[in-house]
XYZ file of C-alpha atoms in Angstrom:
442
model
C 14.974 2.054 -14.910
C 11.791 1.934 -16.168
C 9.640 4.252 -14.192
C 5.679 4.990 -14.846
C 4.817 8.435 -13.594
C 2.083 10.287 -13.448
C 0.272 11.441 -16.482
C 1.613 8.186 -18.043
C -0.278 5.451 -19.423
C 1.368 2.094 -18.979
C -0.463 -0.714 -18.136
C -0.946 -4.704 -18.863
C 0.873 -5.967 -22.403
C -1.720 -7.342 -24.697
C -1.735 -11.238 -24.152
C -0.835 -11.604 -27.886
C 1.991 -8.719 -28.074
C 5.618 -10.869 -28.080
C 4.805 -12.991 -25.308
C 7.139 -15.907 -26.631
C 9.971 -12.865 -26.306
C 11.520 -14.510 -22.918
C 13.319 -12.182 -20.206
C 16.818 -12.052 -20.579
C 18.450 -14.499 -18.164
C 22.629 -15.394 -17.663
C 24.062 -17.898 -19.394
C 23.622 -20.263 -16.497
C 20.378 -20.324 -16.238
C 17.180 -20.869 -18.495
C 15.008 -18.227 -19.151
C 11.771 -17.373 -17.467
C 8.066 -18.421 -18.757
C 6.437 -15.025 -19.831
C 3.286 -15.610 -17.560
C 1.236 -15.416 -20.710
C 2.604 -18.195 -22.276
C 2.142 -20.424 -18.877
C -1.440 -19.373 -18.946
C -1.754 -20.876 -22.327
C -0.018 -24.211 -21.475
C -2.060 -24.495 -18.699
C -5.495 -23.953 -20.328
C -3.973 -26.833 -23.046
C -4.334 -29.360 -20.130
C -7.715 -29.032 -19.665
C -10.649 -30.600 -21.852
C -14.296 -29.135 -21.637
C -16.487 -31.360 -19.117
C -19.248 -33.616 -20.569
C -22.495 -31.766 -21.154
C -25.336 -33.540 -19.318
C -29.084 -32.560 -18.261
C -29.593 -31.933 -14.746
C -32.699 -30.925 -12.497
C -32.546 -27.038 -12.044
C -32.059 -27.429 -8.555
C -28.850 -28.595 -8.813
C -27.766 -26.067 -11.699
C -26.976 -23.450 -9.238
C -23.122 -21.845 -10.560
C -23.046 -24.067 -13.567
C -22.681 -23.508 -17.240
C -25.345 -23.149 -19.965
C -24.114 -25.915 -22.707
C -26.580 -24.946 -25.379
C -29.183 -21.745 -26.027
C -32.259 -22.005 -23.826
C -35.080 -20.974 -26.059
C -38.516 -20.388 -24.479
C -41.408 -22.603 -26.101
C -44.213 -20.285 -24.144
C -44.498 -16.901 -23.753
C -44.107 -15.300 -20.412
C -46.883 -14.371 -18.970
C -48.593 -17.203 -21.152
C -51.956 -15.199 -20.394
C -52.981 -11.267 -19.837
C -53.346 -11.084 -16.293
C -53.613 -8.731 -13.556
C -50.962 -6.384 -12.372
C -52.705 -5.662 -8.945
C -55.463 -6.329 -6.497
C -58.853 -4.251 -7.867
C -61.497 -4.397 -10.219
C -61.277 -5.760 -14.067
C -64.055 -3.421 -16.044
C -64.083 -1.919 -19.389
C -62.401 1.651 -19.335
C -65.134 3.269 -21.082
C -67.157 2.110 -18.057
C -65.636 3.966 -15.904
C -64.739 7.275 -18.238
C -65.226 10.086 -15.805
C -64.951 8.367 -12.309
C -63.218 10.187 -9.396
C -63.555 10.452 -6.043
C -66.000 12.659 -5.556
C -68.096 11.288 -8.502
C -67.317 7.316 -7.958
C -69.125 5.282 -10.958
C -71.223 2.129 -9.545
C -71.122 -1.059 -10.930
C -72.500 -4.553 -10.423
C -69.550 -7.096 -9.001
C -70.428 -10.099 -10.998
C -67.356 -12.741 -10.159
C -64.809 -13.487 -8.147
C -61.525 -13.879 -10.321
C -58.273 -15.194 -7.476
C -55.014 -16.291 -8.807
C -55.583 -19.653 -10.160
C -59.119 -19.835 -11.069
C -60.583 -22.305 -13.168
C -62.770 -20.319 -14.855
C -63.683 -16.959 -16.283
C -66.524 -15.937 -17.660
C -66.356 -12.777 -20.067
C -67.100 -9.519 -18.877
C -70.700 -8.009 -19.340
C -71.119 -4.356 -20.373
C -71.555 -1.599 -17.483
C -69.829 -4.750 -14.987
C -66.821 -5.384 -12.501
C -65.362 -8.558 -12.067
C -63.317 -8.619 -8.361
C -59.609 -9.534 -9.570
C -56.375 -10.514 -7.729
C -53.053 -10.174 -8.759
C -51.885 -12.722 -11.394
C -55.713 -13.853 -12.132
C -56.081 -14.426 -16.008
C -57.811 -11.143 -17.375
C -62.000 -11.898 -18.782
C -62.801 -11.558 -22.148
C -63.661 -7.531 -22.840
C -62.066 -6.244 -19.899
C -58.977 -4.055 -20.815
C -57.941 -2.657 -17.442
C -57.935 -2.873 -13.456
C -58.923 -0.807 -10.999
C -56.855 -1.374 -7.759
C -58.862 -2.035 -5.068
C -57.284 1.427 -3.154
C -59.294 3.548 -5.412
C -62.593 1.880 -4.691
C -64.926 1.112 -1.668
C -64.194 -2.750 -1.739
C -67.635 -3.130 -2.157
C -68.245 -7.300 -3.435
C -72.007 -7.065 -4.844
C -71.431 -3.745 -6.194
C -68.252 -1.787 -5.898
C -67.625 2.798 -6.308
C -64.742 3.353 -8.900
C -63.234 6.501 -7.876
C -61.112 6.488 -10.832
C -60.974 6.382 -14.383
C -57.503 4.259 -15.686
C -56.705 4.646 -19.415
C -56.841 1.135 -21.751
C -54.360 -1.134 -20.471
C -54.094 0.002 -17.235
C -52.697 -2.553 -14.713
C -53.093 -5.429 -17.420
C -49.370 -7.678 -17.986
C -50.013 -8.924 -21.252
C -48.900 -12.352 -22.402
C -45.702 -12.376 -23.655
C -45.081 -9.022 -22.362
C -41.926 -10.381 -20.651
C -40.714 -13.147 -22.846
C -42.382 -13.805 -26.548
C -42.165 -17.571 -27.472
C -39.183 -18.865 -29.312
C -36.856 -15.774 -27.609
C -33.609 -17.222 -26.684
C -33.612 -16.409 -23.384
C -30.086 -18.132 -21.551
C -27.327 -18.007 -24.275
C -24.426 -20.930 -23.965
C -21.831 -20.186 -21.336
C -23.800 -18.646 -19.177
C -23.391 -18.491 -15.534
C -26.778 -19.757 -13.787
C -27.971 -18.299 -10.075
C -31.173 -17.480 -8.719
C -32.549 -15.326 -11.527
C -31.457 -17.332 -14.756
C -32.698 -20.672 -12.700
C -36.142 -18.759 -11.999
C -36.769 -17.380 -15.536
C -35.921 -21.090 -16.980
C -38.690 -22.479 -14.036
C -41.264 -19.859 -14.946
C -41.117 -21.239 -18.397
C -41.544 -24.482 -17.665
C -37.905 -25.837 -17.883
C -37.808 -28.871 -15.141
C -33.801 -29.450 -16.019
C -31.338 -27.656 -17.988
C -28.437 -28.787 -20.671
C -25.423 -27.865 -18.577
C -21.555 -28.534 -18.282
C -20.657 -30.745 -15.798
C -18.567 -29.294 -12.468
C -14.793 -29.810 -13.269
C -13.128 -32.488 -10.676
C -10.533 -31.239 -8.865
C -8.035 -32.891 -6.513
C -6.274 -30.503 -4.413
C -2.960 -31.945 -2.792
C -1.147 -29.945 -0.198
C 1.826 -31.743 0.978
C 4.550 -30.927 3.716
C 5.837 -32.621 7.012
C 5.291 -29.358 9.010
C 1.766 -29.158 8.495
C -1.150 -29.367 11.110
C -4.539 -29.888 11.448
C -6.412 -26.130 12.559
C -7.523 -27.509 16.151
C -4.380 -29.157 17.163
C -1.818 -28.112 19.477
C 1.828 -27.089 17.474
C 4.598 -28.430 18.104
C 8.429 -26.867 17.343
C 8.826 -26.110 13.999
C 5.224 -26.917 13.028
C 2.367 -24.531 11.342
C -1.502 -24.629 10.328
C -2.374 -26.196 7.298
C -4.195 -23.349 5.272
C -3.818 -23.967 1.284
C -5.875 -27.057 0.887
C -8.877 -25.125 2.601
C -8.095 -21.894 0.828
C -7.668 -24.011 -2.811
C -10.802 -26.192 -2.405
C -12.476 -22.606 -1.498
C -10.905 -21.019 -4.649
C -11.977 -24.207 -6.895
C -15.698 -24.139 -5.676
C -15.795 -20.424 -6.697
C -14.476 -21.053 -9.762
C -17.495 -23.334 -10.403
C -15.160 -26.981 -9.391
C -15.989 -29.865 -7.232
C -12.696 -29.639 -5.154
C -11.399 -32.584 -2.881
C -8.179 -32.291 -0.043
C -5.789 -34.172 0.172
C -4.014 -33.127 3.087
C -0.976 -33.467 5.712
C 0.680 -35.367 3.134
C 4.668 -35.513 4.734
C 7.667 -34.723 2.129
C 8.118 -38.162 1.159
C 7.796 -39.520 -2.309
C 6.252 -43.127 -1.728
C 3.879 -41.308 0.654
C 2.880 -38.487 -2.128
C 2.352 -41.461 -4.539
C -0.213 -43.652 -2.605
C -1.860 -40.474 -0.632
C -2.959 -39.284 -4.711
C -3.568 -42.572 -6.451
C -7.184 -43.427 -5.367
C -8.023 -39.865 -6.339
C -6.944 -40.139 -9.995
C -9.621 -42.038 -11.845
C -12.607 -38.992 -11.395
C -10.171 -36.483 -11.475
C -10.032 -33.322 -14.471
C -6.937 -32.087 -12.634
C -4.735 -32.154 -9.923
C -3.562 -29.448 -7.975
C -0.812 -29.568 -5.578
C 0.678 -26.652 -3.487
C 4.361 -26.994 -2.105
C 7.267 -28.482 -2.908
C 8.553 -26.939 -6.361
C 11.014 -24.871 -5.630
C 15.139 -25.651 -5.447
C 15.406 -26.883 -2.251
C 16.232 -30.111 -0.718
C 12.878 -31.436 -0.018
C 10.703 -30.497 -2.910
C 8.916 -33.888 -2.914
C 6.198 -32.712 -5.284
C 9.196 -32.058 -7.605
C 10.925 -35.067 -6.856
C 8.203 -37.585 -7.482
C 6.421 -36.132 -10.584
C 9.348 -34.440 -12.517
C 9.600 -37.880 -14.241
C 6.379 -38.809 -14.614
C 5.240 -36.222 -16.719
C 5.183 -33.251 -15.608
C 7.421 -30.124 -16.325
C 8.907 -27.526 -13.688
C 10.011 -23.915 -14.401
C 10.439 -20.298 -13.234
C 7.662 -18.222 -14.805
C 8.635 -14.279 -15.195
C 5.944 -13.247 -12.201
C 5.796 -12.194 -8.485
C 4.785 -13.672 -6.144
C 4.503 -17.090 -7.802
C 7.522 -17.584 -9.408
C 7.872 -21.551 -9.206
C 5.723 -23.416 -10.974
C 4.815 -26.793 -12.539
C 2.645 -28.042 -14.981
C 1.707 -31.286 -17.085
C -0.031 -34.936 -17.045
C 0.765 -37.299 -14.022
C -0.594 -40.837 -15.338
C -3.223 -39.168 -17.554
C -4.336 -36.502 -15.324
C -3.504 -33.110 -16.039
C -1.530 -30.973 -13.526
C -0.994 -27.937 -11.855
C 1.897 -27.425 -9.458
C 1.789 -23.967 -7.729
C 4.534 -22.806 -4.823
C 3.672 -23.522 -1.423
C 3.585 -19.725 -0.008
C 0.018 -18.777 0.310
C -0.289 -15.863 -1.205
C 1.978 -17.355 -4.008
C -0.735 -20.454 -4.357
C -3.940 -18.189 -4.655
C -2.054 -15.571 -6.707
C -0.994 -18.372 -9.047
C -4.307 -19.733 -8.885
C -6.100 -16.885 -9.939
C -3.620 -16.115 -12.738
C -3.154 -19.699 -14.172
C -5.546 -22.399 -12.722
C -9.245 -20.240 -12.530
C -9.765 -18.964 -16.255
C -8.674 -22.519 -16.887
C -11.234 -24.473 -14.942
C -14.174 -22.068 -16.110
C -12.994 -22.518 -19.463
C -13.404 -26.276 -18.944
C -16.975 -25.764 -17.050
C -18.146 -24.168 -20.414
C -18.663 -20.505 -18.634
C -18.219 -17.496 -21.567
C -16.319 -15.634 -19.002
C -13.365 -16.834 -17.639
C -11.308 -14.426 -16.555
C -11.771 -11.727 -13.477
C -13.505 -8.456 -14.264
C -10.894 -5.780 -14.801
C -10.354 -2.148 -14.088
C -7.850 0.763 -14.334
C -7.632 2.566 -10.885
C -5.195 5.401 -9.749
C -2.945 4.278 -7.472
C -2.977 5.549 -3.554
C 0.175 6.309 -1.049
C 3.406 5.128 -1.708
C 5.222 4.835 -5.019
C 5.800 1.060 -5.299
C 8.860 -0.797 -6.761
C 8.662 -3.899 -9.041
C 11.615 -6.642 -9.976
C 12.940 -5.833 -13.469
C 11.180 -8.479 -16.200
C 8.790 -10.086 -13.828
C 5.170 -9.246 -13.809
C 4.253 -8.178 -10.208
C 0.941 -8.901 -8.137
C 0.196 -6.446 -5.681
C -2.764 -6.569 -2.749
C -4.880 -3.813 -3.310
C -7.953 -2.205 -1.737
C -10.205 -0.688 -4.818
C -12.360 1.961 -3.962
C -15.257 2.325 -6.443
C -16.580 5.617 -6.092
C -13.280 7.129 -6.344
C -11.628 4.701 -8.806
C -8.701 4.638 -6.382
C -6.637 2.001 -5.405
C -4.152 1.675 -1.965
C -2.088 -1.427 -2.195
C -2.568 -3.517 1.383
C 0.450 -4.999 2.826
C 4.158 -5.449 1.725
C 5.211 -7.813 -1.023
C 6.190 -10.797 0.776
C 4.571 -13.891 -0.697
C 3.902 -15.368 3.120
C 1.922 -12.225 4.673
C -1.904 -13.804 3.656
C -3.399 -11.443 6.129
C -2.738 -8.807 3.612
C -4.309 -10.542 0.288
C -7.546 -11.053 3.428
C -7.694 -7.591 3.449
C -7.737 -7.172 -0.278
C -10.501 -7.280 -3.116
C -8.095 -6.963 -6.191
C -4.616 -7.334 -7.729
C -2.618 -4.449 -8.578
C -0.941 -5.318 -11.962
C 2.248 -4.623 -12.450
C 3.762 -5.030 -16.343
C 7.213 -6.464 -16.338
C 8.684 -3.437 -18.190
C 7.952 -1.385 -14.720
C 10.463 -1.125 -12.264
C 8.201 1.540 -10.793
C 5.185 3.162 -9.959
C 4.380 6.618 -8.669
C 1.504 7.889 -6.700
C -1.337 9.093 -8.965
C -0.599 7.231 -11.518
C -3.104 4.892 -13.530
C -2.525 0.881 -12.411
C -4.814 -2.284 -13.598
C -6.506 -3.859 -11.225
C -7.709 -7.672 -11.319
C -10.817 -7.592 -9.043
C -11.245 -10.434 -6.897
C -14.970 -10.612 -6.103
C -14.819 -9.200 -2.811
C -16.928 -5.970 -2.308
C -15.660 -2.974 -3.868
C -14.806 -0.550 -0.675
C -17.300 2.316 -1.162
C -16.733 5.090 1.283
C -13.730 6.503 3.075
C -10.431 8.836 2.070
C -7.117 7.597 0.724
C -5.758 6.735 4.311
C -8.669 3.938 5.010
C -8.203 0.282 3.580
């Protein structure tokens, strides 16, 4: 039994480190799909979206597709760093407040203003913040150490050269690259490219995604059940997932097990779409109609070496690449994050694809993992202690647990086991890192 314990070391293989070696099965039975080598087939499927120019409002969570290089600097003038007085600092050498030094007030300078006039000797010019700087003034007064005065104003203080002065290009020089390719624009990146004049941006289109969750037990949220009837809950979860990802999702839901049904309920989706994602019906059972109506039209269906997630499918459907995952939920957003995310932002053109990472020391219980699979675990990460408490049990239908959760405990397939105290990798979701509490809070 392969045991880590504490004091030992043993995390995630390396991605490149024998992951065509495949787990030792019976002779009945093919072997399972190192989850490695499924991520790779999956990534195959999909091409990079077009690159196109689009208005910066409607950038937001896209994809640099080329350097952004600024053709101004930023500020483009020397302006004003506060509300005062622009004056020459030898003007004012000496000033304090008990021995303010008087000078004439001989403009008006606001944000803006469409003209300045240099600045006499032994003069103030009245300044507000971001107001282009007049010629021979090198510094500001703010207007806190002065009497306000507008004809003539008291300096009660003497600033150095410089003083309260942004200088042009202080931020940004011209011809700085200043947004590299791939990546990931939101407020600040979209401001910076605005405050240097950038009306649209070169960016990677959103990848199309049709999300097909199929099943004859499934209901609308709102409706009353009936026997034998649940919630649909992976279409809405999945369209979440591929909007986060930096996707333009659409459902396709309450799609019964039928195979004619499956067919027509997908077809008028399949000219826009990058890829289709289905959830349900690939396993071995009897009604596996996502199985049963594209297992000869393309599209391949194995057992990778992983938990939860285990069934899985994967291929092109009429052109259109796809991505099967189980119908469980936590099975479908597990497999999603491991397979189907770092493969649409790959496609989107984003530099980083994959979930942050972290190594964490693992909380409570020692926990038990299936010989040769590679386990997923709800966790609760704590960041100022750099501990981790898995949430929940393991069973792949419990999604109030992975609700409670902001990572992935990793498990390596070598590791039947894991003991308290002992260093784990963590695949953090996004969610906030929990900051406070002791080992018994999740």
């Amino acid at each position: 039994m392969a045991r880590v314990s504490p004091g030992e070391s043993r995390g995630r293989s390396h991605r490149h480190a024998g992951h065509h070696d495949r787990v030792a099965q019976d002779n009945r039975t093919p072997p399972l799909v190192p989850v490695e080598e499924h991520q790779e087939h999956v990534a195959s499927l999909l091409r990079p979206t077009e690159v196109t120019r689009s208005p910066l409002e409607e950038c937001a969570g896209l994809a640099m597709a080329r350097d952004l290089v600024a053709s101004i600097p930023l500020p483009p003038f020397r302006n004003s760093a506060m509300d005062g007085y622009a004056v020459r600092s030898v003007d004012v050498a000496g000033a304090s407040p008990d021995r303010p030094v008087r000078l004439p007030v001989t403009a008006d300078l606001p944000a803006g203003a469409p003209e300045v006039l240099p600045l006499a000797v032994g003069s103030a010019q009245r300044i507000m913040t971001g107001a282009p700087l007049p010629l021979g003034a090198d510094c500001v007064v703010p207007v806190e150490h002065t009497d306000g005065g507008t004809r003539e104003v008291a300096i009660g203080l003497a600033p150095e050269e410089g003083r309260h002065v942004r200088r042009a290009g202080e931020d940004v020089p011209a011809g700085t690259t200043v947004l590299r390719r791939g990546s990931e624009l939101g407020p600040a990146q979209l401001g910076l490219a605005s405050a240097l004049g950038f009306a649209e941006l070169p960016v990677r289109r959103r990848p199309r995604v049709v999300v097909l969750s199929t099943g004859s037990e499934l209901v609308e949220p709102g409706e009353p059940l009936g026997l034998g009837q649940i919630y649909e809950s992976n279409a809405v979860m999945l369209v979440t997932a591929v909007r986060e990802a930096g996707g333009h999702a659409t459902a396709v839901r309450f799609v019964p097990d039928d195979v004619g049904a499956l067919h027509e309920a997908v077809r008028p989706h399949l000219a826009d779409a990058d890829l289709l994602l289905t959830t349900g019906g690939v396993s071995a059972g009897a009604y596996e109609v996502v199985k049963d109506a594209l297992a000869g039209e393309g599209v391949t269906f194995t057992k990778v070496a992983m938990q939860p997630g285990m069934p899985q499918g994967s291929g092109r459907y009429r052109g259109v690449p796809v991505v099967a995952l189980p119908g469980n939920p936590v099975s479908a957003l597990v497999s999603f994050e491991v397979f189907v995310r770092p493969a649409l932002r790959r496609a989107a053109g984003f530099d980083v694809t994959d979930r942050p990472r972290s190594r964490a020391v693992l909380e409570g219980a020692a926990l038990s993992s299936p010989s040769g699979k590679r386990q997923y675990r709800r966790g609760s990460y704590h960041l100022e202690t750099g501990a981790v408490r898995v949430v929940g049990a393991a069973g792949s239908h419990l999604l109030s647990a992975l609700a409670e959760s902001n990572c992935l405990v990793e498990i390596a397939p070598e590791v039947t086991v894991v003991e308290p105290d002992t260093p784990v990798e963590v695949l953090l979701l996004g969610g906030p890192s929990r900051t406070g509490g002791g080992p018994g809070e999740n």
